[in-house]
XYZ file of C-alpha atoms in Angstrom:
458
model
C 21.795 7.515 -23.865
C 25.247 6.663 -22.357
C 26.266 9.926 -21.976
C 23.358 10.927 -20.307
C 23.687 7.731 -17.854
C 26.979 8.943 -17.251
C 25.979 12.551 -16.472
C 23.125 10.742 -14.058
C 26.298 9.285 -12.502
C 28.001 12.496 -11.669
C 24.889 13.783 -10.508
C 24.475 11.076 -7.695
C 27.685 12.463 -6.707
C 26.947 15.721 -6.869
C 23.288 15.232 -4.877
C 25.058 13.138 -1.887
C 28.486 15.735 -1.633
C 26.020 19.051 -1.817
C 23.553 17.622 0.386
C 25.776 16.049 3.148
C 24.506 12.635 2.827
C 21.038 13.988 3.469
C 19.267 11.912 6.129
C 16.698 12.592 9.126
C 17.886 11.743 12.153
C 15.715 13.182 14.417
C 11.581 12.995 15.417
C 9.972 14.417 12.093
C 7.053 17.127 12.971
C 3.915 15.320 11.465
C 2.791 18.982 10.858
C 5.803 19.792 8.654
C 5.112 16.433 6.298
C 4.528 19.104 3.508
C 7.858 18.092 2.747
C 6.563 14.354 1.298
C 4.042 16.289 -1.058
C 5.988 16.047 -4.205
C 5.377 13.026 -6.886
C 8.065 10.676 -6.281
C 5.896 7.571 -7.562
C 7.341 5.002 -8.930
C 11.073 4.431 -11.888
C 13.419 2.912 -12.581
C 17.036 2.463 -13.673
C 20.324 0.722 -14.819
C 23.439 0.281 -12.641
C 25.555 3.471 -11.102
C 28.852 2.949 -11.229
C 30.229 2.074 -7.498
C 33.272 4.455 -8.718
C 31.558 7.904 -9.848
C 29.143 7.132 -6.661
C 32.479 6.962 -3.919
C 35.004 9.134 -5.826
C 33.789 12.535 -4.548
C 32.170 12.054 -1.608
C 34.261 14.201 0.309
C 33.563 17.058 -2.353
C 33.084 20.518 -0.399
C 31.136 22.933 -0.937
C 33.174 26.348 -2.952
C 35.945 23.572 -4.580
C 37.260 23.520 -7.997
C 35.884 20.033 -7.946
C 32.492 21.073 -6.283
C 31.940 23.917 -8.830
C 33.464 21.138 -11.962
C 29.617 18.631 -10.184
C 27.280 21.431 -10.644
C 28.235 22.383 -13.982
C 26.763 18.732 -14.639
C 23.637 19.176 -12.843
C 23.106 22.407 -15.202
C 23.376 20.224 -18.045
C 20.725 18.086 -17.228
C 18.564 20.617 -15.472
C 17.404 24.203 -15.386
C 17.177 24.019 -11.530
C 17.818 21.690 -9.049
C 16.844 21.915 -5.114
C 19.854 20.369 -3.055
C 17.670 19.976 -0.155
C 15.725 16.957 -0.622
C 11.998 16.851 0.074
C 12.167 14.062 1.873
C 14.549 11.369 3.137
C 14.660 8.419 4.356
C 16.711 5.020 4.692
C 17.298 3.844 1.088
C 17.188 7.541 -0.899
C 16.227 10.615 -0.845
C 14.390 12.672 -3.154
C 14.814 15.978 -5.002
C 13.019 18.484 -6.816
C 14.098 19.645 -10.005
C 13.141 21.347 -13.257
C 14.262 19.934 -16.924
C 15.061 21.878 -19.791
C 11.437 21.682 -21.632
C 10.322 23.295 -18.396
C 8.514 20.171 -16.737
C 9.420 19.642 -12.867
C 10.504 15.991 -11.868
C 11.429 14.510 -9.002
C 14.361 12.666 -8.537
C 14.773 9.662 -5.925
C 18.527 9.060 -5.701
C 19.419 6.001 -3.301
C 21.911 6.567 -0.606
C 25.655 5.209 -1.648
C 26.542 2.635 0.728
C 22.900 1.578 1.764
C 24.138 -1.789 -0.481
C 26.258 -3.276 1.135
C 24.503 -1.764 4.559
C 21.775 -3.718 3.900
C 23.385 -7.096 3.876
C 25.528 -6.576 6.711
C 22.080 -5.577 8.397
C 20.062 -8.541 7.353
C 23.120 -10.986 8.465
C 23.158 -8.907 12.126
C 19.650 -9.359 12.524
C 19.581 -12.913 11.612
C 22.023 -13.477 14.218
C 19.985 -11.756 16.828
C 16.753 -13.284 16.312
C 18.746 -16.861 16.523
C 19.833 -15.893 19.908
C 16.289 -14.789 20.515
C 14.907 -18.190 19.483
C 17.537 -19.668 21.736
C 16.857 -18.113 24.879
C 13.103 -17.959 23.629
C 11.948 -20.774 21.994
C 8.308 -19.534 22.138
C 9.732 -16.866 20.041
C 9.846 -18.011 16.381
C 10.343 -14.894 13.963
C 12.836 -16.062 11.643
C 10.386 -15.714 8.999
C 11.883 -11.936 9.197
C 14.832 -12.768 8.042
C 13.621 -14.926 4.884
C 11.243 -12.060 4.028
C 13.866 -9.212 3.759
C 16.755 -11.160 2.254
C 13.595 -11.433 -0.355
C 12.477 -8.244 -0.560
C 14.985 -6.056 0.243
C 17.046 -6.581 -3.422
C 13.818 -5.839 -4.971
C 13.304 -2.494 -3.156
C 17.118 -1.541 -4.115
C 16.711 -2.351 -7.539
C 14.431 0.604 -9.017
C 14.567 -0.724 -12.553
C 11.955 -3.418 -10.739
C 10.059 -0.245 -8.923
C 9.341 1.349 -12.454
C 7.864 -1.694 -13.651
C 5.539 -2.189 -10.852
C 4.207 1.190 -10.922
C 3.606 1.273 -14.905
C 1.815 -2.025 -14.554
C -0.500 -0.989 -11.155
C -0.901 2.473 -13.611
C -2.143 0.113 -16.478
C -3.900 -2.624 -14.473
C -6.089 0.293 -12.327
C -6.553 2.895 -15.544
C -10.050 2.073 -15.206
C -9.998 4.427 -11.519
C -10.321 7.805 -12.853
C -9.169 9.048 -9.514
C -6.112 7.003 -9.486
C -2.277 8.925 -10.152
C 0.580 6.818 -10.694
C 3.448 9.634 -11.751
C 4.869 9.364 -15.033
C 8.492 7.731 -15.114
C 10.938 9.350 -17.366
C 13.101 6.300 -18.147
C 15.559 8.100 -20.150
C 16.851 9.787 -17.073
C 16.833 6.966 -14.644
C 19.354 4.066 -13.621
C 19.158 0.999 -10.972
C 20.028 3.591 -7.843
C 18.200 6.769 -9.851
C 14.905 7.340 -10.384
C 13.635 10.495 -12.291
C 9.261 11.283 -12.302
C 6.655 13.071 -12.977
C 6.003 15.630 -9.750
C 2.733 15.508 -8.380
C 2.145 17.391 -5.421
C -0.301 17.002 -2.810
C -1.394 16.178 1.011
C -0.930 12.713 3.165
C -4.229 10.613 3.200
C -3.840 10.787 6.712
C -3.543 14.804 6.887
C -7.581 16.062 7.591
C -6.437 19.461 7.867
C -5.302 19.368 4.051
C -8.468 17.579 3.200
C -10.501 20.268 4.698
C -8.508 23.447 3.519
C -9.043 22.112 -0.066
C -11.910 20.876 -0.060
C -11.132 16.824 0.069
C -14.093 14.551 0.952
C -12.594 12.291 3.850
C -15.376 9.405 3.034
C -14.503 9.779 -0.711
C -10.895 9.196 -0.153
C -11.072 6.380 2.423
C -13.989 4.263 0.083
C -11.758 4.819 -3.109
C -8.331 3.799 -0.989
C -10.684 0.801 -0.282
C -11.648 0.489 -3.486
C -7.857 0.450 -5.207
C -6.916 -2.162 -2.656
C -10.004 -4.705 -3.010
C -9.112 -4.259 -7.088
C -5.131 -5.137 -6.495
C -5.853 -8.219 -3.665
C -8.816 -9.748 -4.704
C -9.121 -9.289 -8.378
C -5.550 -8.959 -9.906
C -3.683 -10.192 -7.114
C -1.003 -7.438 -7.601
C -0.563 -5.887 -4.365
C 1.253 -2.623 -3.351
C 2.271 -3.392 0.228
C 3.736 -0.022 1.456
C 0.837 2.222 1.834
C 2.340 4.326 4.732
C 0.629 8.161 4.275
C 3.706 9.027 3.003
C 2.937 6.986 0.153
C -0.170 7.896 -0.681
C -1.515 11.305 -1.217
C -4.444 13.097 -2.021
C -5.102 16.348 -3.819
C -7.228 18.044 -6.556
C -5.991 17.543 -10.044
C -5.096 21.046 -11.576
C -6.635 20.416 -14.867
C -10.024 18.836 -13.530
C -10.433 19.560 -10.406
C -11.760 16.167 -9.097
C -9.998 14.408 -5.847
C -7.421 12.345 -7.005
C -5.234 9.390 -4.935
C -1.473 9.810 -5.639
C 0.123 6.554 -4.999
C 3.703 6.499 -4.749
C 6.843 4.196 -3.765
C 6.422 1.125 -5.604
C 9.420 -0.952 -4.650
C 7.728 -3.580 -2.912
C 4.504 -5.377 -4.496
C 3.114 -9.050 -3.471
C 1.775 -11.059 -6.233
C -0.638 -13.492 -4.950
C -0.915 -17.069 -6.209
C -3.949 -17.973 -7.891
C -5.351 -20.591 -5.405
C -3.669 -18.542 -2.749
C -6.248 -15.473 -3.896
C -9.153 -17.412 -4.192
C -9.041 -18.693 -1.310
C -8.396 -15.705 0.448
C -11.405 -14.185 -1.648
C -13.645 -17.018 -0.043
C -12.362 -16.002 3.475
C -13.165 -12.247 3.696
C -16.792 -13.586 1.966
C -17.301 -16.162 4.675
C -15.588 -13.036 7.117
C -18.337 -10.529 6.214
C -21.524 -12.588 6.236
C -20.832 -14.013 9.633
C -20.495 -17.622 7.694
C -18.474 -19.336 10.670
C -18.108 -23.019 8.122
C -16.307 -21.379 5.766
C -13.905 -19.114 7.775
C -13.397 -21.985 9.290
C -12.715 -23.913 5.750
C -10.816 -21.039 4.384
C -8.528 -20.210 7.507
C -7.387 -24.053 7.247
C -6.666 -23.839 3.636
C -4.603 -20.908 4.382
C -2.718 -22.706 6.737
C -4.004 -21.556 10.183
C -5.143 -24.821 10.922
C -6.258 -25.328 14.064
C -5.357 -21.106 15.103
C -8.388 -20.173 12.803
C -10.151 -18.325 15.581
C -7.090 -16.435 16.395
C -5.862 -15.971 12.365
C -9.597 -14.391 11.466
C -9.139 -12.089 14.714
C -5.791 -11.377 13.347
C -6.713 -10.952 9.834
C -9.540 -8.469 11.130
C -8.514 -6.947 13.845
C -12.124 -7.982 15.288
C -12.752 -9.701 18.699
C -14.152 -13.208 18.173
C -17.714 -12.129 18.662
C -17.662 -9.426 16.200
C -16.054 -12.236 14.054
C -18.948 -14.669 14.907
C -21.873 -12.110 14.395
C -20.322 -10.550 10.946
C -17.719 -7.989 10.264
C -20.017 -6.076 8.263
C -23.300 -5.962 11.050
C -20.691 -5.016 14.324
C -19.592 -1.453 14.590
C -16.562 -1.313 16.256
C -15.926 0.103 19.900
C -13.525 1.399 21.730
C -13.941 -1.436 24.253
C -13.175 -3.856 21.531
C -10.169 -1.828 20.640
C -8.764 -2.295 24.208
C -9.555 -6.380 24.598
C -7.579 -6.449 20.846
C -4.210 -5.188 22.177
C -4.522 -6.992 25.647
C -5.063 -10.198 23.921
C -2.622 -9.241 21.250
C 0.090 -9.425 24.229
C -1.314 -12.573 25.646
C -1.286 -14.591 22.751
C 2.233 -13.764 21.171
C 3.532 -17.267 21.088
C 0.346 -18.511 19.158
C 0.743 -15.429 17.061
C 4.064 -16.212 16.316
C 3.045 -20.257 15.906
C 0.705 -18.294 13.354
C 2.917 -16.590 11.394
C 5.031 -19.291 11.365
C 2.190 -21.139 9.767
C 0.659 -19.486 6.558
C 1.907 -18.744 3.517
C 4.724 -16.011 2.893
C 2.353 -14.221 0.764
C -0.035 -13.543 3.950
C 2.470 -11.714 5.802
C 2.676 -8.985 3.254
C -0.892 -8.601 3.040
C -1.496 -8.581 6.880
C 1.264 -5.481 7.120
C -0.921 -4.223 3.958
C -4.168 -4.059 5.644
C -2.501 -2.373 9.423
C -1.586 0.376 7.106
C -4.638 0.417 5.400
C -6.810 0.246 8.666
C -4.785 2.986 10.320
C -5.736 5.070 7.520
C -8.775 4.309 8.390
C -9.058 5.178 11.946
C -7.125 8.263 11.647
C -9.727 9.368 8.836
C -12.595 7.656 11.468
C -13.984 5.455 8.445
C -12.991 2.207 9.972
C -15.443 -0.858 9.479
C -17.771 1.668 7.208
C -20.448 -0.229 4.816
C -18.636 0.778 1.764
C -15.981 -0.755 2.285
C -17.405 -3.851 3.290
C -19.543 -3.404 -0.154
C -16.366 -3.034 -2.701
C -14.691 -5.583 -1.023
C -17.806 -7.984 -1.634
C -18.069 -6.947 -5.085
C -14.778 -7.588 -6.011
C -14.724 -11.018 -5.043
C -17.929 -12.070 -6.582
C -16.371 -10.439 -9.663
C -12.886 -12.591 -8.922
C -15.054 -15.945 -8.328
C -17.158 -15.140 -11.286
C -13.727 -14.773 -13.655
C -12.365 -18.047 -12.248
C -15.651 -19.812 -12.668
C -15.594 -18.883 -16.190
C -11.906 -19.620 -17.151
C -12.768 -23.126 -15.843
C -16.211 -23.535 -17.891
C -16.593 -25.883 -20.342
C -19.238 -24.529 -22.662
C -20.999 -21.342 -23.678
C -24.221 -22.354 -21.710
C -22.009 -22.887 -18.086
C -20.486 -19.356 -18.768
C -24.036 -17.602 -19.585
C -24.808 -19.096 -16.286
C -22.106 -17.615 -14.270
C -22.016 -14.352 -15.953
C -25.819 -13.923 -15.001
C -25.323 -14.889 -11.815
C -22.496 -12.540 -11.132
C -24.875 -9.743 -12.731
C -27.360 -10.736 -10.648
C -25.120 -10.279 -7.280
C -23.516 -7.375 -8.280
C -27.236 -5.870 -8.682
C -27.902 -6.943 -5.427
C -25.234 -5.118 -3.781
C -25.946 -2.257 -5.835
C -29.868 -2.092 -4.568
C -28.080 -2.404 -0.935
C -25.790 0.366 -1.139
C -28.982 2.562 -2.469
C -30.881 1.136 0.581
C -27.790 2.225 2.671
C -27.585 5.447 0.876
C -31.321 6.022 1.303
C -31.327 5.556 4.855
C -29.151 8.082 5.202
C -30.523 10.865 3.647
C -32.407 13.677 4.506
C -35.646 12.422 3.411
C -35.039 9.272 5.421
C -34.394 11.404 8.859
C -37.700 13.448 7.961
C -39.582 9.826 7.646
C -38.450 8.568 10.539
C -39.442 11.341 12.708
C -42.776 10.924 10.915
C -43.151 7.121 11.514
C -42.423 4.144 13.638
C -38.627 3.113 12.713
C -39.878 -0.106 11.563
C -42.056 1.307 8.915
C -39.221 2.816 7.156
C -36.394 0.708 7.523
C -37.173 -2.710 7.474
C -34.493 -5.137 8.435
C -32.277 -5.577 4.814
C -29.184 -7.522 4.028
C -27.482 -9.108 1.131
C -23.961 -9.806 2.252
């Protein structure tokens, strides 16, 4: 094992002196994203020594020395592409093949980015104090707080490995979930060798169409993955950029799959925290203005609940009043959003300022997640609404009975949960039924009201 760490060592070398320090600097063509379709999930690792990462990195290419790297490489690998398939800020990653002929990727963190990243958070701590100097209104240090936090644990891909085996295990029950397998014996803290797993950004509709990808398919089970992680488990993977998460058709089945990748930076929600939170999107979707009001406050939001459920949303305040679920969403709603979003940035900030640190991750989760959304035009779409309902009477339901006191009180609760989860069920056929075929034909036949009475059970 130590002299394979040790050859892992040389090899960082090797990757950063071939490859020139890899790094895009320059506007990326969205069109030529291929270059993110490999499976650079999620590993792990120990520590790189500082020494074998510095000592050649002046290596060129046709050297004695340069010739004495790649003989390493061959040891370890049967090929190896110096050109990484994609780069970015804290590593790159490249393709290779091993020796029993399976094809990794490798995500090999940049040398310095370290120490970078202190010197970094320290300059923009100093900034946003002169900010809040000249600006008092302007009251983002919370920045700061949140990446000295989390930017150790996104350098440290020991912790990255972990968090993708566990969403893997946690999630096994999603048939169309891929985490990509981690091959620990070939990883270190600043190394991370996996399975690769190719496919096409959740965001790319030209992919989804050339193979065949059901865009409603992919958005509900996205929607699906994340109700699972926030409401039920409370385990949240907070960096689902497209880059992150890809779709394709599994080789050996055939069926869509959701490749999720990059798993340095998780929330875990507190208990009460979650509940709570549960209770809010309930209250959010039936239109039940008591309890966002109740729930905002517990959050924190206090008095700013209006503006936190807007936030939370991104729903005007009617849409909030009348129900998330019942109020499409227009493009004249759209436009009020961002003006307001401008007019209200010192309560926003006052906001932010307010709630719990665990809310900020989870409001940059669901941007992401609802520019997914929009690009794949299934924003605000029934399902959704439906899996994120089911979860939480499934997450209430659990709590309920952890906190029962006899077999009777849990019978009670576990019918009860049945009993809504039916419900929704018989609602989603309703929805389904509606829009069928059958149900076109019948209303062209009859009055509208005849076939589709008024129905709800949110």
């Amino acid at each position: 094992m130590a002299a394979r760490l040790l050859k892992l060592s040389s090899l960082a070398t090797a990757v950063f002196a071939s490859s020139g320090f890899y790094l895009y600097n320059k506007q990326l063509d969205l069109s030529d994203l291929s270059v993110v379709r490999f499976g650079r999930a999620a590993a792990t690792t120990v520590v790189i020594s500082y020494d074998y990462l510095t000592a050649f990195r002046h290596v060129e290419r046709g050297t004695e020395e340069y010739s004495t790297l790649k003989s390493k490489l061959s040891e370890l690998f049967v090929s190896f592409e110096e050109k990484p398939q994609g780069a970015a800020s804290l590593a790159q990653v490249h393709k290779a093949v091993l020796h029993d002929g399976r094809t990794v990727a490798l995500k090999i963190q940049h040398p310095k980015v370290q120490t970078q990243s202190s010197k970094d958070i320290m300059v923009m701590e100093v900034l946003l104090k002169a900010v809040h100097w000249l600006f008092p209104d302007f009251a983002f240090m919370w920045l700061v707080e949140e990446a000295k936090k989390n930017m150790p644990l996104e350098l440290d891909f020991l912790n990255e490995g972990h968090n993708a085996e566990k969403v893997a295990s946690m999630l096994a029950h999603f048939p169309f979930l891929k985490v990509p397998t981690i091959h620990w014996d070939l990883s270190t803290k600043r190394i991370l060798t996996m399975e690769f797993t190719e496919g096409g950004q959740v965001n790319d509709k030209n992919y989804m169409k050339k193979h065949g990808i059901n865009v409603n398919e992919i958005s509900e089970n996205l929607g699906k993955l994340y109700s699972e992680m926030i409401f039920v488990h409370g385990f949240v993977h907070c960096d689902p950029h497209p880059g992150n998460v890809l779709v394709r058709k599994c080789p050996q089945s055939k069926k869509t799959e959701i490749v999720l990748l990059d798993h340095g930076l998780y929330q875990a929600l507190q208990p009460d925290f979650r509940l709570n939170y549960c209770r809010l999107w309930m209250s959010l979707i039936k239109g039940d203005m008591s309890g966002v009001e109740r729930y905002s406050r517990r959050l924190g939001a206090g008095d700013l609940y209006p503006l936190f459920a807007c936030v939370l949303t991104a729903r005007s305040w009617d849409a909030v009043n009348a129900g998330i679920s019942s109020v499409p969403v227009t493009h004249a709603e759209d436009v009020e959003i961002r003006t307001n979003a401008a007019l209200y940035l010192p309560q926003i900030s006052d906001l932010l300022n307010r709630v719990p640190r665990q809310m900020l991750l989870l409001l940059k989760t669901n941007d992401l997640l609802r520019g997914i959304e929009t690009t794949l035009q299934t924003r605000a779409a029934s399902s959704s609404f439906i899996n994120m309902s089911r979860c939480c009477i499934r997450a209430m339901a659990r709590h309920k009975r952890s906190r029962a006191q006899s077999g009777r009180r849990r019978l009670q609760i576990a019918l009860t949960e049945s009993l809504s989860l039916w419900k929704l069920s018989v609602y989603e056929l309703f929805l389904w039924v509606r829009g069928s075929v059958l149900a076109r034909w019948l209303a062209a036949l009859l009055p509208v009201s005849w076939v589709f009475p008024g129905a709800s059970v949110l």
